[in-house]
Short mmCIF file of N, CA and C and ligand atoms in Angstrom, two decimals:
data_model
loop_
_atom_site.label_atom_id
_atom_site.label_comp_id
_atom_site.label_asym_id
_atom_site.label_seq_id
_atom_site.Cartn_x
_atom_site.Cartn_y
_atom_site.Cartn_z
N UNK A 1 0.84 -1.19 0.00
CA UNK A 1 0.00 0.00 0.00
C UNK A 1 0.88 1.25 0.00
N UNK A 2 0.51 2.22 -0.82
CA UNK A 2 1.29 3.47 -0.88
C UNK A 2 1.22 4.21 0.46
N UNK A 3 2.30 4.88 0.77
CA UNK A 3 2.31 5.61 2.03
C UNK A 3 1.32 6.77 1.97
N UNK A 4 0.54 6.90 3.01
CA UNK A 4 -0.49 7.94 3.04
C UNK A 4 0.04 9.15 3.78
N UNK A 5 -0.12 10.31 3.16
CA UNK A 5 0.29 11.54 3.84
C UNK A 5 -0.71 11.84 4.96
N UNK A 6 -0.20 12.33 6.06
CA UNK A 6 -1.08 12.61 7.19
C UNK A 6 -2.19 13.59 6.81
N UNK A 7 -1.86 14.57 5.95
CA UNK A 7 -2.87 15.56 5.59
C UNK A 7 -4.02 14.91 4.81
N UNK A 8 -3.71 13.82 4.07
CA UNK A 8 -4.77 13.15 3.32
C UNK A 8 -5.69 12.37 4.25
N UNK A 9 -5.10 11.76 5.24
CA UNK A 9 -5.94 10.93 6.11
C UNK A 9 -6.71 11.75 7.13
N UNK A 10 -6.25 12.95 7.42
CA UNK A 10 -6.97 13.72 8.43
C UNK A 10 -8.27 14.28 7.88
N UNK A 11 -8.32 14.56 6.57
CA UNK A 11 -9.51 15.18 6.01
C UNK A 11 -9.59 16.66 6.30
N UNK A 12 -8.56 17.21 6.94
CA UNK A 12 -8.54 18.64 7.26
C UNK A 12 -7.20 19.20 6.82
N UNK A 13 -7.01 19.33 5.48
CA UNK A 13 -5.70 19.75 4.97
C UNK A 13 -5.23 21.09 5.52
N UNK A 14 -6.16 21.94 5.96
CA UNK A 14 -5.77 23.26 6.48
C UNK A 14 -4.91 23.13 7.72
N UNK A 15 -4.95 21.96 8.36
CA UNK A 15 -4.19 21.80 9.60
C UNK A 15 -2.75 21.39 9.36
N UNK A 16 -2.33 21.31 8.09
CA UNK A 16 -0.94 21.02 7.76
C UNK A 16 -0.34 19.84 8.52
N UNK A 17 -0.82 18.68 8.20
CA UNK A 17 -0.28 17.44 8.73
C UNK A 17 -0.48 17.24 10.23
N UNK A 18 -1.37 17.97 10.81
CA UNK A 18 -1.66 17.76 12.22
C UNK A 18 -3.06 17.15 12.31
N UNK A 19 -3.16 16.01 12.92
CA UNK A 19 -4.46 15.40 13.09
C UNK A 19 -4.94 15.67 14.51
N UNK A 20 -6.09 16.33 14.62
CA UNK A 20 -6.64 16.66 15.94
C UNK A 20 -7.95 15.90 16.09
N UNK A 21 -7.90 14.85 16.90
CA UNK A 21 -9.07 13.96 17.02
C UNK A 21 -10.33 14.72 17.44
N UNK A 22 -10.16 15.74 18.29
CA UNK A 22 -11.32 16.48 18.79
C UNK A 22 -12.04 17.23 17.67
N UNK A 23 -11.32 17.48 16.57
CA UNK A 23 -11.95 18.22 15.48
C UNK A 23 -12.52 17.28 14.42
N UNK A 24 -12.40 15.99 14.65
CA UNK A 24 -12.91 15.03 13.69
C UNK A 24 -14.37 14.76 14.00
N UNK A 25 -15.25 15.17 13.08
CA UNK A 25 -16.68 15.06 13.40
C UNK A 25 -17.31 13.77 12.91
N UNK A 26 -16.49 12.85 12.40
CA UNK A 26 -17.05 11.62 11.89
C UNK A 26 -16.81 10.50 12.91
N UNK A 27 -17.78 9.61 13.03
CA UNK A 27 -17.62 8.57 14.06
C UNK A 27 -16.53 7.54 13.74
N UNK A 28 -15.98 6.94 14.80
CA UNK A 28 -15.10 5.79 14.65
C UNK A 28 -16.01 4.61 14.34
N UNK A 29 -15.75 3.94 13.25
CA UNK A 29 -16.74 2.99 12.76
C UNK A 29 -16.34 1.53 12.89
N UNK A 30 -15.11 1.28 13.32
CA UNK A 30 -14.69 -0.12 13.33
C UNK A 30 -15.29 -0.87 14.52
N UNK A 31 -15.31 -2.17 14.36
CA UNK A 31 -15.88 -3.07 15.37
C UNK A 31 -15.22 -2.89 16.74
N UNK A 32 -13.93 -2.53 16.75
CA UNK A 32 -13.20 -2.38 18.01
C UNK A 32 -13.72 -1.20 18.82
N UNK A 33 -14.30 -0.21 18.14
CA UNK A 33 -14.68 1.02 18.80
C UNK A 33 -16.18 1.28 18.82
N UNK A 34 -16.93 0.57 18.01
CA UNK A 34 -18.31 0.95 17.80
C UNK A 34 -19.20 -0.28 17.70
N UNK A 35 -20.14 -0.40 18.62
CA UNK A 35 -21.00 -1.59 18.62
C UNK A 35 -22.09 -1.52 17.56
N UNK A 36 -22.29 -0.36 16.94
CA UNK A 36 -23.25 -0.32 15.83
C UNK A 36 -22.54 -0.33 14.48
N UNK A 37 -21.35 -0.93 14.47
CA UNK A 37 -20.58 -0.94 13.22
C UNK A 37 -21.33 -1.53 12.02
N UNK A 38 -22.30 -2.48 12.22
CA UNK A 38 -23.02 -2.97 11.03
C UNK A 38 -23.77 -1.85 10.29
N UNK A 39 -24.15 -0.79 11.03
CA UNK A 39 -24.80 0.35 10.37
C UNK A 39 -23.91 0.90 9.26
N UNK A 40 -22.61 1.02 9.55
CA UNK A 40 -21.67 1.57 8.56
C UNK A 40 -21.37 0.56 7.46
N UNK A 41 -21.30 -0.72 7.82
CA UNK A 41 -21.14 -1.75 6.79
C UNK A 41 -22.32 -1.71 5.83
N UNK A 42 -23.51 -1.51 6.38
CA UNK A 42 -24.71 -1.43 5.54
C UNK A 42 -24.68 -0.18 4.66
N UNK A 43 -24.19 0.94 5.20
CA UNK A 43 -24.07 2.16 4.38
C UNK A 43 -23.17 1.90 3.18
N UNK A 44 -22.06 1.19 3.43
CA UNK A 44 -21.12 0.85 2.35
C UNK A 44 -21.81 0.04 1.26
N UNK A 45 -22.78 -0.77 1.67
CA UNK A 45 -23.51 -1.60 0.71
C UNK A 45 -24.73 -0.87 0.14
N UNK A 46 -24.84 0.45 0.43
CA UNK A 46 -25.95 1.23 -0.10
C UNK A 46 -27.26 1.02 0.64
N UNK A 47 -27.18 0.51 1.86
CA UNK A 47 -28.39 0.25 2.64
C UNK A 47 -28.50 1.22 3.81
N UNK A 48 -29.71 1.77 3.98
CA UNK A 48 -29.99 2.69 5.09
C UNK A 48 -30.78 1.89 6.12
N UNK A 49 -30.17 1.60 7.24
CA UNK A 49 -30.76 0.66 8.19
C UNK A 49 -30.74 1.22 9.61
N UNK A 50 -31.46 0.54 10.47
CA UNK A 50 -31.39 0.85 11.88
C UNK A 50 -31.74 -0.40 12.69
N UNK A 51 -31.79 -0.26 14.01
CA UNK A 51 -32.05 -1.43 14.85
C UNK A 51 -33.52 -1.54 15.22
N UNK A 52 -33.99 -2.79 15.25
CA UNK A 52 -35.37 -3.10 15.67
C UNK A 52 -35.29 -4.09 16.82
N UNK A 53 -36.07 -3.82 17.86
CA UNK A 53 -36.08 -4.70 19.03
C UNK A 53 -36.86 -5.97 18.70
N UNK A 54 -36.23 -7.12 18.95
CA UNK A 54 -36.91 -8.39 18.68
C UNK A 54 -37.97 -8.68 19.73
N UNK A 55 -37.84 -8.05 20.90
CA UNK A 55 -38.77 -8.34 21.99
C UNK A 55 -40.06 -7.51 21.87
N UNK A 56 -39.91 -6.18 21.70
CA UNK A 56 -41.11 -5.33 21.67
C UNK A 56 -41.38 -4.71 20.31
N UNK A 57 -40.49 -4.88 19.37
CA UNK A 57 -40.72 -4.39 18.01
C UNK A 57 -40.36 -2.93 17.78
N UNK A 58 -39.89 -2.24 18.82
CA UNK A 58 -39.57 -0.81 18.68
C UNK A 58 -38.39 -0.60 17.70
N UNK A 59 -38.58 0.34 16.80
CA UNK A 59 -37.53 0.68 15.85
C UNK A 59 -36.96 2.04 16.26
N UNK A 60 -35.67 2.08 16.56
CA UNK A 60 -35.03 3.31 17.04
C UNK A 60 -34.10 3.86 15.96
N UNK A 61 -33.97 5.16 15.92
CA UNK A 61 -32.95 5.79 15.08
C UNK A 61 -32.41 7.00 15.81
N UNK A 62 -31.09 7.19 15.88
CA UNK A 62 -30.04 6.32 15.34
C UNK A 62 -30.05 4.93 15.97
N UNK A 63 -29.33 3.97 15.32
CA UNK A 63 -29.29 2.60 15.83
C UNK A 63 -28.81 2.55 17.28
N UNK A 64 -29.30 1.57 18.02
CA UNK A 64 -28.98 1.44 19.44
C UNK A 64 -28.38 0.07 19.72
N UNK A 65 -27.78 -0.08 20.88
CA UNK A 65 -27.32 -1.40 21.31
C UNK A 65 -28.27 -1.97 22.37
N UNK A 66 -29.11 -1.09 22.94
CA UNK A 66 -30.13 -1.52 23.91
C UNK A 66 -31.44 -0.85 23.50
N UNK A 67 -32.53 -1.57 23.54
CA UNK A 67 -33.83 -0.98 23.18
C UNK A 67 -34.19 0.11 24.19
N UNK A 68 -34.47 1.34 23.71
CA UNK A 68 -34.80 2.42 24.65
C UNK A 68 -36.19 2.26 25.28
N UNK A 69 -37.00 1.35 24.77
CA UNK A 69 -38.35 1.13 25.32
C UNK A 69 -38.37 0.05 26.39
N UNK A 70 -37.71 -1.09 26.12
CA UNK A 70 -37.84 -2.23 27.05
C UNK A 70 -36.49 -2.73 27.57
N UNK A 71 -35.41 -2.09 27.18
CA UNK A 71 -34.04 -2.40 27.64
C UNK A 71 -33.51 -3.74 27.14
N UNK A 72 -34.19 -4.35 26.21
CA UNK A 72 -33.69 -5.62 25.67
C UNK A 72 -32.44 -5.35 24.82
N UNK A 73 -31.52 -6.29 24.85
CA UNK A 73 -30.33 -6.19 23.98
C UNK A 73 -30.47 -7.08 22.76
N UNK A 74 -31.64 -7.68 22.61
CA UNK A 74 -31.88 -8.57 21.48
C UNK A 74 -32.47 -7.77 20.32
N UNK A 75 -31.57 -7.20 19.51
CA UNK A 75 -31.98 -6.31 18.42
C UNK A 75 -31.59 -6.91 17.08
N UNK A 76 -32.30 -6.48 16.05
CA UNK A 76 -31.94 -6.91 14.69
C UNK A 76 -31.91 -5.68 13.79
N UNK A 77 -31.31 -5.84 12.61
CA UNK A 77 -31.21 -4.71 11.67
C UNK A 77 -32.40 -4.71 10.73
N UNK A 78 -32.92 -3.51 10.48
CA UNK A 78 -34.07 -3.38 9.59
C UNK A 78 -33.85 -2.23 8.62
N UNK A 79 -34.44 -2.34 7.43
CA UNK A 79 -34.25 -1.31 6.39
C UNK A 79 -35.11 -0.07 6.70
N UNK A 80 -34.60 1.09 6.35
CA UNK A 80 -35.37 2.34 6.43
C UNK A 80 -35.66 2.81 5.01
N UNK A 81 -36.71 3.62 4.84
CA UNK A 81 -36.98 4.14 3.50
C UNK A 81 -35.83 5.03 3.02
N UNK A 82 -35.59 5.01 1.73
CA UNK A 82 -34.46 5.78 1.18
C UNK A 82 -34.92 7.09 0.56
N UNK A 83 -36.21 7.34 0.56
CA UNK A 83 -36.70 8.60 -0.01
C UNK A 83 -37.44 9.40 1.05
N UNK A 84 -37.26 10.71 0.97
CA UNK A 84 -37.90 11.59 1.95
C UNK A 84 -38.28 12.89 1.26
N UNK A 85 -39.09 13.69 1.94
CA UNK A 85 -39.46 15.02 1.43
C UNK A 85 -38.89 16.09 2.35
N UNK A 86 -38.46 17.17 1.72
CA UNK A 86 -37.90 18.29 2.48
C UNK A 86 -39.04 19.10 3.09
N UNK A 87 -39.02 19.26 4.40
CA UNK A 87 -40.02 20.10 5.09
C UNK A 87 -39.51 21.54 5.11
N UNK A 88 -38.29 21.73 5.55
CA UNK A 88 -37.65 23.04 5.52
C UNK A 88 -36.14 22.84 5.54
N UNK A 89 -35.39 23.87 5.23
CA UNK A 89 -33.95 23.71 5.13
C UNK A 89 -33.21 25.00 5.40
N UNK A 90 -31.92 24.84 5.71
CA UNK A 90 -31.04 26.00 5.81
C UNK A 90 -29.85 25.78 4.88
N UNK A 91 -29.37 26.85 4.29
CA UNK A 91 -28.19 26.77 3.42
C UNK A 91 -27.11 27.69 3.96
N UNK A 92 -25.94 27.11 4.24
CA UNK A 92 -24.80 27.95 4.61
C UNK A 92 -24.02 28.20 3.33
N UNK A 93 -24.05 29.45 2.86
CA UNK A 93 -23.45 29.73 1.55
C UNK A 93 -21.96 30.06 1.65
N UNK A 94 -21.52 30.48 2.81
CA UNK A 94 -20.10 30.76 3.02
C UNK A 94 -19.77 30.47 4.47
N UNK A 95 -18.50 30.16 4.71
CA UNK A 95 -18.07 29.94 6.08
C UNK A 95 -18.55 28.62 6.66
N UNK A 96 -18.69 27.59 5.82
CA UNK A 96 -19.07 26.26 6.33
C UNK A 96 -17.96 25.76 7.25
N UNK A 97 -18.30 24.96 8.24
CA UNK A 97 -17.27 24.45 9.16
C UNK A 97 -16.20 23.65 8.41
N UNK A 98 -15.02 23.59 9.00
CA UNK A 98 -13.90 22.86 8.45
C UNK A 98 -14.33 21.43 8.07
N UNK A 99 -13.97 21.03 6.86
CA UNK A 99 -14.32 19.68 6.42
C UNK A 99 -15.60 19.63 5.61
N UNK A 100 -16.32 20.74 5.51
CA UNK A 100 -17.54 20.79 4.71
C UNK A 100 -17.38 21.84 3.62
N UNK A 101 -18.01 21.57 2.44
CA UNK A 101 -17.97 22.59 1.39
C UNK A 101 -19.26 23.41 1.46
N UNK A 102 -19.21 24.59 0.86
CA UNK A 102 -20.41 25.41 0.72
C UNK A 102 -21.03 25.08 -0.64
N UNK A 103 -22.33 25.12 -0.82
CA UNK A 103 -23.28 25.37 0.26
C UNK A 103 -23.45 24.14 1.14
N UNK A 104 -23.52 24.37 2.44
CA UNK A 104 -23.81 23.30 3.39
C UNK A 104 -25.31 23.37 3.65
N UNK A 105 -26.00 22.34 3.17
CA UNK A 105 -27.47 22.35 3.25
C UNK A 105 -27.94 21.32 4.27
N UNK A 106 -28.67 21.78 5.26
CA UNK A 106 -29.23 20.90 6.28
C UNK A 106 -30.74 21.01 6.20
N UNK A 107 -31.41 19.87 6.10
CA UNK A 107 -32.87 19.91 5.92
C UNK A 107 -33.58 19.05 6.95
N UNK A 108 -34.77 19.48 7.30
CA UNK A 108 -35.67 18.68 8.13
C UNK A 108 -36.49 17.85 7.15
N UNK A 109 -36.34 16.54 7.25
CA UNK A 109 -36.93 15.64 6.27
C UNK A 109 -38.09 14.87 6.88
N UNK A 110 -39.06 14.53 6.06
CA UNK A 110 -40.15 13.68 6.52
C UNK A 110 -40.21 12.44 5.63
N UNK A 111 -40.39 11.30 6.29
CA UNK A 111 -40.40 10.02 5.57
C UNK A 111 -41.81 9.48 5.37
N UNK A 112 -42.80 10.17 5.88
CA UNK A 112 -44.18 9.73 5.69
C UNK A 112 -44.70 8.92 6.86
N UNK A 113 -46.02 8.82 6.90
CA UNK A 113 -46.70 8.19 8.03
C UNK A 113 -46.35 6.72 8.21
N UNK A 114 -46.14 6.01 7.11
CA UNK A 114 -45.92 4.56 7.19
C UNK A 114 -44.50 4.20 7.61
N UNK A 115 -43.59 5.17 7.57
CA UNK A 115 -42.19 4.88 7.89
C UNK A 115 -41.97 4.78 9.39
N UNK A 116 -41.15 3.82 9.84
CA UNK A 116 -40.82 3.78 11.28
C UNK A 116 -40.02 5.01 11.71
N UNK A 117 -39.28 5.59 10.78
CA UNK A 117 -38.55 6.83 11.04
C UNK A 117 -39.36 7.95 10.39
N UNK A 118 -39.97 8.81 11.22
CA UNK A 118 -40.86 9.85 10.67
C UNK A 118 -40.07 11.04 10.13
N UNK A 119 -39.09 11.51 10.92
CA UNK A 119 -38.36 12.73 10.56
C UNK A 119 -36.87 12.55 10.83
N UNK A 120 -36.09 13.35 10.15
CA UNK A 120 -34.64 13.32 10.35
C UNK A 120 -34.06 14.66 9.91
N UNK A 121 -33.09 15.15 10.68
CA UNK A 121 -32.35 16.33 10.26
C UNK A 121 -31.17 15.82 9.45
N UNK A 122 -31.19 16.07 8.14
CA UNK A 122 -30.18 15.45 7.28
C UNK A 122 -29.48 16.46 6.39
N UNK A 123 -28.32 16.06 5.93
CA UNK A 123 -27.55 16.91 5.04
C UNK A 123 -27.94 16.60 3.59
N UNK A 124 -28.06 17.64 2.77
CA UNK A 124 -28.36 17.46 1.34
C UNK A 124 -27.08 17.76 0.56
N UNK A 125 -26.70 16.82 -0.30
CA UNK A 125 -25.47 16.97 -1.09
C UNK A 125 -25.79 16.88 -2.58
N UNK A 126 -24.75 17.09 -3.39
CA UNK A 126 -24.84 16.97 -4.86
C UNK A 126 -25.87 17.94 -5.44
N UNK A 127 -25.90 19.17 -4.93
CA UNK A 127 -26.77 20.16 -5.55
C UNK A 127 -26.21 21.56 -5.32
N UNK A 128 -26.69 22.47 -6.14
CA UNK A 128 -26.22 23.86 -6.09
C UNK A 128 -27.05 24.64 -5.08
N UNK A 129 -26.53 25.80 -4.77
CA UNK A 129 -27.23 26.75 -3.93
C UNK A 129 -28.61 27.07 -4.50
N UNK A 130 -29.61 27.02 -3.69
CA UNK A 130 -30.95 27.40 -4.13
C UNK A 130 -31.68 26.35 -4.94
N UNK A 131 -31.05 25.19 -5.17
CA UNK A 131 -31.65 24.17 -6.03
C UNK A 131 -32.75 23.38 -5.31
N UNK A 132 -32.55 23.13 -4.04
CA UNK A 132 -33.54 22.34 -3.29
C UNK A 132 -34.54 23.27 -2.62
N UNK A 133 -35.81 22.89 -2.73
CA UNK A 133 -36.87 23.71 -2.15
C UNK A 133 -37.72 22.87 -1.20
N UNK A 134 -38.49 23.55 -0.38
CA UNK A 134 -39.42 22.84 0.50
C UNK A 134 -40.38 22.02 -0.35
N UNK A 135 -40.62 20.77 0.07
CA UNK A 135 -41.54 19.89 -0.67
C UNK A 135 -40.84 19.01 -1.68
N UNK A 136 -39.57 19.28 -1.98
CA UNK A 136 -38.82 18.45 -2.94
C UNK A 136 -38.55 17.06 -2.37
N UNK A 137 -38.43 16.10 -3.28
CA UNK A 137 -38.09 14.74 -2.87
C UNK A 137 -36.58 14.57 -2.92
N UNK A 138 -36.04 13.90 -1.91
CA UNK A 138 -34.60 13.61 -1.87
C UNK A 138 -34.42 12.12 -1.60
N UNK A 139 -33.24 11.62 -1.98
CA UNK A 139 -32.98 10.20 -1.73
C UNK A 139 -31.65 10.00 -1.01
N UNK A 140 -31.60 8.90 -0.30
CA UNK A 140 -30.43 8.49 0.47
C UNK A 140 -29.22 8.29 -0.44
N UNK A 141 -28.05 8.71 0.04
CA UNK A 141 -26.81 8.43 -0.67
C UNK A 141 -25.71 8.25 0.39
N UNK A 142 -24.83 7.26 0.18
CA UNK A 142 -23.70 7.12 1.10
C UNK A 142 -22.44 7.61 0.41
N UNK A 143 -21.48 8.07 1.18
CA UNK A 143 -20.25 8.60 0.60
C UNK A 143 -19.09 8.29 1.52
N UNK A 144 -17.89 8.26 0.97
CA UNK A 144 -16.75 7.92 1.81
C UNK A 144 -16.21 9.16 2.50
N UNK A 145 -15.73 8.95 3.70
CA UNK A 145 -15.16 10.00 4.54
C UNK A 145 -13.67 9.71 4.62
N UNK A 146 -12.81 10.73 4.63
CA UNK A 146 -11.37 10.46 4.72
C UNK A 146 -11.04 9.46 5.83
N UNK A 147 -10.15 8.53 5.50
CA UNK A 147 -9.76 7.48 6.45
C UNK A 147 -9.06 8.11 7.65
N UNK A 148 -8.83 7.31 8.64
CA UNK A 148 -8.44 7.82 9.94
C UNK A 148 -7.55 6.78 10.61
N UNK A 149 -6.34 7.14 11.03
CA UNK A 149 -5.50 6.14 11.72
C UNK A 149 -5.99 5.93 13.15
N UNK A 150 -6.18 4.67 13.51
CA UNK A 150 -6.68 4.35 14.85
C UNK A 150 -5.75 3.35 15.50
N UNK A 151 -5.38 3.61 16.74
CA UNK A 151 -4.55 2.65 17.46
C UNK A 151 -5.42 1.52 17.99
N UNK A 152 -5.10 0.31 17.55
CA UNK A 152 -5.82 -0.88 17.98
C UNK A 152 -4.81 -1.86 18.55
N UNK A 153 -4.83 -2.04 19.86
CA UNK A 153 -3.91 -2.97 20.53
C UNK A 153 -2.46 -2.81 20.06
N UNK A 154 -1.91 -1.63 20.24
CA UNK A 154 -0.52 -1.29 19.90
C UNK A 154 -0.25 -1.29 18.41
N UNK A 155 -1.28 -1.46 17.62
CA UNK A 155 -1.14 -1.46 16.18
C UNK A 155 -1.88 -0.23 15.66
N UNK A 156 -1.48 0.32 14.52
CA UNK A 156 -2.24 1.42 13.95
C UNK A 156 -2.91 0.95 12.67
N UNK A 157 -4.23 1.04 12.69
CA UNK A 157 -5.00 0.65 11.51
C UNK A 157 -5.51 1.91 10.83
N UNK A 158 -5.50 1.92 9.50
CA UNK A 158 -6.14 3.02 8.79
C UNK A 158 -7.47 2.49 8.27
N UNK A 159 -8.53 3.01 8.83
CA UNK A 159 -9.85 2.47 8.52
C UNK A 159 -10.62 3.37 7.57
N UNK A 160 -11.11 2.78 6.50
CA UNK A 160 -11.98 3.52 5.57
C UNK A 160 -13.26 3.85 6.31
N UNK A 161 -13.79 5.00 6.02
CA UNK A 161 -15.02 5.38 6.69
C UNK A 161 -16.09 5.79 5.68
N UNK A 162 -17.31 5.78 6.14
CA UNK A 162 -18.44 6.06 5.27
C UNK A 162 -19.47 6.84 6.07
N UNK A 163 -20.26 7.66 5.41
CA UNK A 163 -21.38 8.31 6.07
C UNK A 163 -22.50 8.47 5.06
N UNK A 164 -23.60 9.10 5.48
CA UNK A 164 -24.74 9.19 4.57
C UNK A 164 -25.27 10.62 4.52
N UNK A 165 -25.97 10.89 3.45
CA UNK A 165 -26.65 12.18 3.29
C UNK A 165 -27.82 11.91 2.34
N UNK A 166 -28.41 12.99 1.83
CA UNK A 166 -29.50 12.85 0.88
C UNK A 166 -29.19 13.74 -0.31
N UNK A 167 -29.70 13.37 -1.48
CA UNK A 167 -29.49 14.18 -2.68
C UNK A 167 -30.82 14.35 -3.40
N UNK A 168 -30.92 15.41 -4.22
CA UNK A 168 -32.20 15.63 -4.90
C UNK A 168 -32.54 14.47 -5.84
N UNK A 169 -33.81 14.16 -5.95
CA UNK A 169 -34.28 13.18 -6.95
C UNK A 169 -34.54 13.98 -8.21
N UNK A 170 -33.81 13.63 -9.30
CA UNK A 170 -33.93 14.43 -10.52
C UNK A 170 -34.74 13.72 -11.60
ZN1 LIG B 201 -37.80 -3.34 23.06
#
């Protein structure tokens, strides 16, 4: 494997080869650090999922390791709808936080009455300023996040990461 420059793996090139974990806004996704790691594996496979309690049937989002209704740890993974409608949104046209490009669009989304997940505050990507309007339909999309060196039992692993957002349905 080619040697990776620290600035490439940090995802924050402005910091000139300094990786500051506190400024990393993406979760650690590996099995060693995160008990909901299947959520990220599913994102990689293009699946938007969450946990469902096998005991009481409660579907929680974000995914949980314990059911917030009945405290059971017997959970399974279930699919969530991949399409939503924009209820309202904000666009940051300049001065987006480090690691984000402008426009940074955050929308309050609705998945409809039949969905176990009714609403979500989500990021909208792959569109220009002013392109998305209230009432527009958007769809789930996963994308890769700059990898991150993690110390695992005296070893350093560079783990690929993934996250999700929504994009306009065209
Ligand atoms: Zn439960």
